[in-house]
Amino acid sequence: MLLIKCPWCGPRDEHEFRCGGQSHIARPGPPEAVSDEEWSRYMFERINPRGVHYERWVHAFGCRRWFNIARSTADHTIFAVYRMTDAAPQLDGSGESGQ
Amino acid sequence: MSEGQPFRLAVGGAIDRSRPLRFTWSGRTYTGYAGDTLASALIANGVKVVGRSFKYHRPRGLIAAGVEESNALVQLGEGARSTPNIRATEVELYEGLVARPVNCWPSAEFDVGGVINLASRFLIAGFYYKTFMWPSWHLFEGLIRRMAGLGKVAPEADPDRYEDRFAHFDVVVIGAGPAGLTAALAAAAVGRRVALVEQDCLLGGSLLQDSAIIDGLDGDAWIAAARETLAAAGVTILTRTVATGYFDCNALALLEGLDPGRHGAGRPRYRLWQVRAGRVILATGAIERPLVFSGNDRPGVMLAGAVRHYVRRFAALPGRRFLVFANNDDAWRTAEALADAGAQVVAVVDTRRDLPPDCVSRMAAREIPVFAGAAVIETNGYKRLRSARVRHATGQVTDIACDGIAMSGGFSPTIHLFGQAGGKLRYDKDLAAFVPATCPQAAVCVGSAAGRFDLADLLENARAAGEGRPATKPARVAFGIQPAWQIGGSGKAFVDFQNDVTAQDIALSARESFRSVEHLKRYTTLGMAPDQGKTSNVNALAIMADETGRTVAETGTTRFRFPYTPMPLASFAGRARGELFRPLRRMPGHARHQALGAVFEDIGGYLRPIGYPQAGESRHDTEQREAAAVRAGAGLFEGSPLGKLEVVGRDAGAFLDRIYANRVSNLALGKIRYGLMLNELGIIIDDGVVTRLAEDCFLVSTTSGGADRIAAWLEEWLQCEWVDLDVVVAPVTTAWGVLTLTGPHARAILEAVGTSIDISRASFPHMSFRKGEIAGMSARIHRVSFTGELSYEVAVASSRVPLLWDSLIAAGRNRGIVPVGLDAWMVLRTEKGYLHVGGDTDGTTTPLNVGWDHVLKKASDFVGRRSLTLPHNRQEDRLQLVGLAADDGKILPIGAHMLDAAGRSQGYVTSSHFSPTLGHGVALGMLNGGARRIGETVTLRTLKGLERVRVAPLCAYDPAGDRLNG
């Protein structure tokens, strides 16, 4: 039951949010320039790290705005909350990356 | 002794002898006192056998006094309130209480199932993996299911009330023993907002069985003073409340049981608290461990601390001739408590060779024999303990007559919540116990939960914890324990009493090459019963360590999971039952439908009419009548739940071009176009029409199930991917109510009701939009059709829908207007071959399966486009939507598959109705390569056998669209 600090509304229960999975995935295009493999990776391939995971969240039952969270998949510690348009913060790894 | 209670002491105990309570156990009536639990009252009345064990049906008595009780599971109450598997130690006695043992028949004393005990040598751990398989498991299934399980669930709905509470506290202290009370006092004194949570009905914890002097006061006086101070400081004190779960960010689940004697109509039985704490102090105590020796499960063998608890707190004597068997100093206090209460202590048997001199002298003063370096290796007596066989240090073996054994194998700090919080444990060799080490969350353990057993030390540490200071250095005091994980002996030595797992079973799993404790647990089912191994886990893994040549620390513990104790399912539901289970929305015109006798169903979270039956009509009759009436005259249908999203901005058109599979930006002002929305896999996720209201404003309509979902979908793309587009999405679904007037008389009815709009055919063609007044109200009208007839979707402010409804019904009365429900609505659209997303489509359907191949010609990119060009979506024989007709005109069953020559599926029926207008069945379905097979006949497999169906064009009625464009 995470306590998430929405950048606009402040700390709220996890119930009010929805997780949108891995963040910082750019949509490849234009379609004619994208190979089947690249498109498949965009649709299906996701990292699975033990440690910091940069992921999208939306305050669905609140302000309905999307933002990013850097969260530990091992013990759910939230390291950072930052805007959708910001770059991922540089964090020292607590755990190895899954790639 | 009290009259009728042969084992009740005359004085003492936290019971009220002026308030006797009658209760019924296993069909017999007994008397206890206010302040008793069911367990203590049974003990006071001399009831020895309280149940039968799960697997072997061995007679069992009480073993403990708290939540760790493994044997005395009872069926509490009768009728709809009957609750299975409640621990007798946690049931507060009340007048008229009715309870019976579980897992035995006809009674615990005389149990027919006891014959199983004769076959017990075959019922070893995991026996069911090796048996009951030939010739077929199903032959044994019925018998095993009847015998499995413990209590019975009442078949009626639970009539009691369950509530939810939510709260925030700076500090939550779990456990109100000396450590917990001290921590709470300290936290309150520095101004924190505190909650004190105690599972018992009384505060005091271990002080209730072992009094002590704190701040110059004896136990009771100190507890009373503490309570007063806490109440004055505004501390929330919750008794009868178990903290069952510790989740992320200090979120806690607390189950509060309200006074059982007083619950009744309107008063809640349980409250489930969801609490967020700034930090948590776990003063959860420690649970005593049994010793593992042959015959350690006979009625009369109990945990030493529990014996003391019954004697001191409840003035109930568990036996008259006790033997104390221990590997530590603490159990010796039970010998003294028993002697003080007038029981005979026949011996103290201690596995340690060197005993503390003061312990020995205290026993000598009472003339109690002490045997050092000795062990109980066997017990005697089937339904009651009769004697214990003791092996002395010399090797000599004697039998000692006794009716009770107070055993102690040490203490395990209660660190379950600490473990749930993510805390890590450390094995302390001096204590022979796992103690808390580090925790990623703000949780600290105090008192015996932290492995601190010296009073002065634990009070000082609890004070520090309450104030938020770091832990104080622990005193190196233990109770002289020397681990004796397994005592030798030939019979069954029980480790897990509740699931009947013995030391021999653990040895078996080691022999069968199981190494991990998690595998041991699941193979033997040790620790998997309702008591979740509270008295058995540490003994088991220590024995496992022995058997596999590892240390206890290396073997480790199994994972701790929520909930700590069993919780009634209804407590999770709380108030969300029956009508409150799911929020149901009503359409703006609900009262009108109700007044007309509509039959409602929950469709997409809205109560919607499926039909308006007239007298004597079946559901099918109503559907057919309404559908025919629409094509003959006119129908009135409420479409308010369909999603309406205004998409506004300079880039609105460009944005919608990316969202829809077809082009939108070139839609002319006041025109309407039907579109499909896809996800990135190219799958259709929604369909609907889009209207251009202005240069920079589009009204997107979605399916009623898509109203919220598509609004969120559009926002996701705008906020996450195309962040530079100048677009705003405004959901207006509930602002507008919509009534659809459809049928050949629709125009005449609109004229009759009065409108400012020129509704002539030339001025207001199909798929266009007008604004104006209807029946004196400001309205938007979209000329779109789901029925294939002349159709006007009239949108007014939601609050005005009833007025619009009345106006249209009145104007249509002599023109054949009929209210239409969803059943008939679906017949009409199927006759036209119109798509129903989620009915004709599923999670694999792309536009290329429904005849929308032209989207690939669109110049610009859109969501899902790239996936449509993947090979598997382009296959020539892919499923394609077609019409289907039975040769004899019958209705085809939805879901029936069409078979190819080899008998493999080549498609299936997706929609099917009887058409009153055409006089035969109409159906749609998916068929491999269907678009090129119109006119073919295929085989359909139904539940009745094989039938022949014709592949037909999608549209069965008015394919030219004359009625549509009228």
Coordinates of C-alpha atoms in Angstrom, one line a residue, chain B residues 468-722:
Chain B
G468 CA 11.8 8.1 18.8
R469 CA 15.3 7.7 20.2
P470 CA 17.6 4.8 19.0
A471 CA 17.4 1.5 20.8
T472 CA 19.3 1.1 24.0
K473 CA 22.0 -1.5 24.5
P474 CA 20.4 -4.8 25.4
A475 CA 21.1 -6.4 28.8
R476 CA 22.7 -9.8 28.3
V477 CA 20.1 -11.7 30.3
A478 CA 18.4 -14.8 29.1
F479 CA 16.6 -17.6 30.9
G480 CA 19.4 -20.1 30.6
I481 CA 17.9 -22.0 27.7
Q482 CA 19.7 -24.9 26.2
P483 CA 18.1 -26.0 23.0
A484 CA 16.6 -29.5 23.0
W485 CA 15.0 -29.6 19.6
Q486 CA 14.2 -33.3 19.5
I487 CA 13.7 -35.6 22.5
G488 CA 14.1 -39.3 21.6
G489 CA 11.1 -41.7 21.8
S490 CA 9.4 -44.3 19.7
G491 CA 5.9 -42.8 19.2
K492 CA 4.6 -39.8 17.3
A493 CA 6.3 -36.6 18.5
F494 CA 4.2 -33.7 17.3
V495 CA 5.7 -30.5 15.9
D496 CA 2.6 -28.9 14.2
F497 CA -0.4 -29.9 16.3
Q498 CA -2.9 -28.3 14.0
N499 CA -1.9 -30.2 10.9
D500 CA -0.7 -33.3 12.7
V501 CA 2.9 -33.1 11.5
T502 CA 5.5 -35.0 13.5
A503 CA 9.2 -35.0 13.8
Q504 CA 9.2 -38.2 11.8
D505 CA 7.6 -36.3 8.9
I506 CA 10.4 -33.8 8.9
A507 CA 12.9 -36.5 8.8
L508 CA 11.0 -38.1 5.9
S509 CA 11.2 -34.9 3.9
A510 CA 14.9 -34.6 4.5
R511 CA 15.3 -38.2 3.3
E512 CA 13.2 -37.3 0.2
S513 CA 15.8 -34.6 -0.5
F514 CA 13.9 -31.5 0.4
R515 CA 16.3 -28.9 1.6
S516 CA 14.5 -25.5 1.6
V517 CA 12.3 -24.7 4.6
E518 CA 9.7 -23.5 2.0
H519 CA 9.6 -27.0 0.5
L520 CA 9.5 -28.6 3.9
K521 CA 6.5 -26.5 4.8
R522 CA 4.6 -27.3 1.7
Y523 CA 5.5 -31.0 1.5
T524 CA 4.6 -31.7 5.1
T525 CA 1.9 -28.9 5.4
L526 CA 3.7 -27.8 8.6
G527 CA 2.9 -24.2 9.4
M528 CA 0.0 -24.1 6.8
A529 CA -2.9 -24.6 9.2
P530 CA -4.9 -21.6 10.6
D531 CA -2.3 -21.1 13.3
Q532 CA 0.3 -20.7 10.6
G533 CA 3.0 -22.4 12.6
K534 CA 3.0 -20.1 15.6
T535 CA 4.1 -22.9 17.9
S536 CA 5.8 -25.1 15.3
N537 CA 7.9 -23.1 12.8
V538 CA 11.1 -22.7 14.8
N539 CA 11.0 -26.3 16.2
A540 CA 10.5 -27.6 12.7
L541 CA 13.3 -25.7 11.0
A542 CA 15.7 -26.6 13.9
I543 CA 14.9 -30.2 13.4
M544 CA 15.3 -29.8 9.7
A545 CA 18.7 -28.2 10.3
D546 CA 19.7 -31.2 12.3
E547 CA 18.5 -33.6 9.7
T548 CA 20.3 -31.8 6.9
G549 CA 23.5 -31.0 8.7
R550 CA 23.1 -27.2 8.8
T551 CA 22.9 -24.7 11.6
V552 CA 19.5 -23.1 12.5
A553 CA 20.7 -19.8 11.2
E554 CA 21.6 -21.3 7.8
T555 CA 18.2 -23.0 7.5
G556 CA 16.3 -19.8 8.0
T557 CA 12.6 -19.2 8.4
T558 CA 9.7 -19.3 5.9
R559 CA 8.3 -16.0 4.7
F560 CA 5.7 -14.2 6.8
R561 CA 2.5 -13.2 5.1
F562 CA -0.7 -11.3 5.8
P563 CA -2.9 -12.0 7.7
Y564 CA -1.4 -12.8 11.1
T565 CA -4.5 -14.4 12.3
P566 CA -7.6 -15.7 10.3
M567 CA -10.1 -12.9 9.4
P568 CA -13.7 -13.3 8.4
L569 CA -14.2 -12.8 4.7
A570 CA -17.1 -10.4 5.4
S571 CA -14.6 -8.1 7.1
F572 CA -13.0 -7.5 3.8
A573 CA -16.3 -6.7 2.2
G574 CA -17.3 -4.3 5.0
R575 CA -20.3 -2.3 3.9
A576 CA -19.9 -3.1 0.2
R577 CA -22.4 -6.0 0.1
G578 CA -25.8 -6.5 -1.6
E579 CA -26.9 -3.2 -3.1
L580 CA -23.7 -1.5 -2.1
F581 CA -21.4 -4.1 -3.7
R582 CA -20.9 -2.0 -6.8
P583 CA -21.9 1.5 -7.5
L584 CA -24.7 1.5 -10.0
R585 CA -25.5 4.5 -12.0
R586 CA -28.9 5.5 -13.1
M587 CA -29.6 7.2 -16.4
P588 CA -31.2 10.7 -16.3
G589 CA -34.5 9.2 -17.5
H590 CA -34.6 6.4 -15.0
A591 CA -37.9 7.3 -13.4
R592 CA -39.6 7.3 -16.7
H593 CA -38.4 3.8 -17.5
Q594 CA -39.3 2.6 -14.1
A595 CA -42.8 4.0 -14.4
L596 CA -43.3 2.1 -17.7
G597 CA -42.4 -1.2 -16.0
A598 CA -38.9 -1.5 -17.6
V599 CA -36.8 -4.6 -16.7
F600 CA -33.4 -3.3 -15.8
E601 CA -30.0 -4.9 -16.0
D602 CA -26.6 -3.7 -15.0
I603 CA -24.8 -3.0 -18.2
G604 CA -21.4 -1.3 -18.0
G605 CA -22.2 0.0 -14.5
Y606 CA -25.5 1.6 -15.6
L607 CA -29.0 0.3 -14.8
R608 CA -30.5 0.1 -18.3
P609 CA -33.8 -1.2 -19.6
I610 CA -33.5 -4.4 -21.6
G611 CA -37.2 -4.1 -22.4
Y612 CA -40.6 -2.8 -21.3
P613 CA -42.7 -5.9 -21.0
Q614 CA -46.5 -5.8 -21.4
A615 CA -48.8 -8.2 -19.6
G616 CA -48.2 -11.8 -20.3
E617 CA -45.1 -11.2 -22.4
S618 CA -41.9 -13.3 -22.2
R619 CA -38.6 -11.7 -22.6
H620 CA -38.4 -12.8 -26.2
D621 CA -42.0 -11.5 -26.9
T622 CA -41.1 -8.1 -25.6
E623 CA -37.9 -8.0 -27.7
Q624 CA -39.7 -9.0 -30.9
R625 CA -42.6 -6.6 -30.4
E626 CA -40.3 -3.6 -29.7
A627 CA -38.0 -4.3 -32.7
A628 CA -41.0 -4.7 -35.0
A629 CA -42.5 -1.5 -33.7
V630 CA -39.4 0.5 -34.5
R631 CA -39.4 -0.5 -38.1
A632 CA -43.2 0.0 -38.4
G633 CA -43.5 3.4 -36.6
A634 CA -41.0 4.8 -34.1
G635 CA -39.0 3.8 -31.1
L636 CA -37.6 5.9 -28.2
F637 CA -34.4 4.8 -26.6
E638 CA -32.2 6.4 -23.9
G639 CA -28.5 6.5 -25.0
S640 CA -27.2 8.7 -22.2
P641 CA -24.4 6.4 -21.1
L642 CA -22.5 6.5 -24.4
G643 CA -19.4 8.4 -23.9
K644 CA -19.1 12.0 -25.1
L645 CA -15.7 13.7 -25.2
E646 CA -15.1 17.2 -26.5
V647 CA -11.7 17.4 -28.0
V648 CA -10.8 21.1 -28.5
G649 CA -7.7 22.9 -29.7
R650 CA -5.7 24.0 -32.7
D651 CA -4.3 20.4 -33.0
A652 CA -7.5 18.6 -32.3
G653 CA -7.9 17.3 -35.8
A654 CA -4.3 16.2 -36.1
F655 CA -4.6 14.5 -32.8
L656 CA -7.7 12.6 -33.7
D657 CA -6.1 11.5 -36.9
R658 CA -3.5 9.7 -34.9
I659 CA -6.1 8.1 -32.6
Y660 CA -8.6 6.9 -35.1
A661 CA -7.7 4.3 -37.8
N662 CA -9.6 6.4 -40.3
R663 CA -9.1 10.1 -41.2
V664 CA -11.0 12.7 -39.0
S665 CA -9.3 16.1 -39.7
N666 CA -11.0 16.5 -43.0
L667 CA -14.4 16.1 -41.6
A668 CA -16.6 19.1 -42.6
L669 CA -18.2 21.4 -40.1
G670 CA -21.5 19.9 -39.0
K671 CA -20.7 16.5 -40.4
I672 CA -20.4 13.1 -38.6
R673 CA -18.2 10.1 -39.3
Y674 CA -18.0 6.6 -37.8
G675 CA -14.5 5.6 -36.7
L676 CA -12.5 2.8 -35.1
M677 CA -9.9 3.3 -32.4
L678 CA -7.1 0.8 -32.1
N679 CA -4.4 0.0 -29.6
E680 CA -0.8 -0.3 -30.6
L681 CA -1.3 -4.0 -31.4
G682 CA -3.8 -2.9 -34.0
I683 CA -6.7 -4.3 -32.0
I684 CA -10.1 -2.5 -32.0
I685 CA -10.6 -1.1 -28.6
D686 CA -13.6 1.1 -29.3
D687 CA -15.9 2.5 -32.0
G688 CA -18.2 5.4 -32.3
V689 CA -19.0 8.5 -34.3
V690 CA -17.1 11.8 -34.3
T691 CA -18.9 15.1 -35.0
R692 CA -17.2 18.3 -36.0
L693 CA -18.7 21.0 -33.9
A694 CA -16.3 23.8 -34.9
E695 CA -13.0 24.4 -36.7
D696 CA -11.1 23.4 -33.6
C697 CA -13.7 21.3 -31.8
F698 CA -14.8 17.7 -32.2
L699 CA -17.3 15.7 -30.3
V700 CA -16.0 12.1 -29.9
S701 CA -18.6 9.5 -28.9
T702 CA -17.6 6.2 -27.4
T703 CA -19.3 3.0 -26.4
S704 CA -20.9 3.3 -23.0
G705 CA -18.2 1.0 -21.5
G706 CA -15.6 3.2 -23.2
A707 CA -16.7 6.5 -21.8
D708 CA -14.1 6.6 -18.9
R709 CA -11.6 4.3 -20.6
I710 CA -11.2 6.3 -23.8
A711 CA -11.1 9.6 -22.0
A712 CA -8.2 8.2 -20.0
W713 CA -6.7 6.8 -23.2
L714 CA -6.7 10.2 -24.9
E715 CA -5.1 11.8 -21.9
E716 CA -2.4 9.2 -21.7
W717 CA -1.3 9.9 -25.3
L718 CA -1.4 13.7 -24.8
Q719 CA 0.4 13.7 -21.5
C720 CA 3.0 11.0 -22.2
E721 CA 3.8 10.9 -25.9
W722 CA 2.5 13.9 -27.8

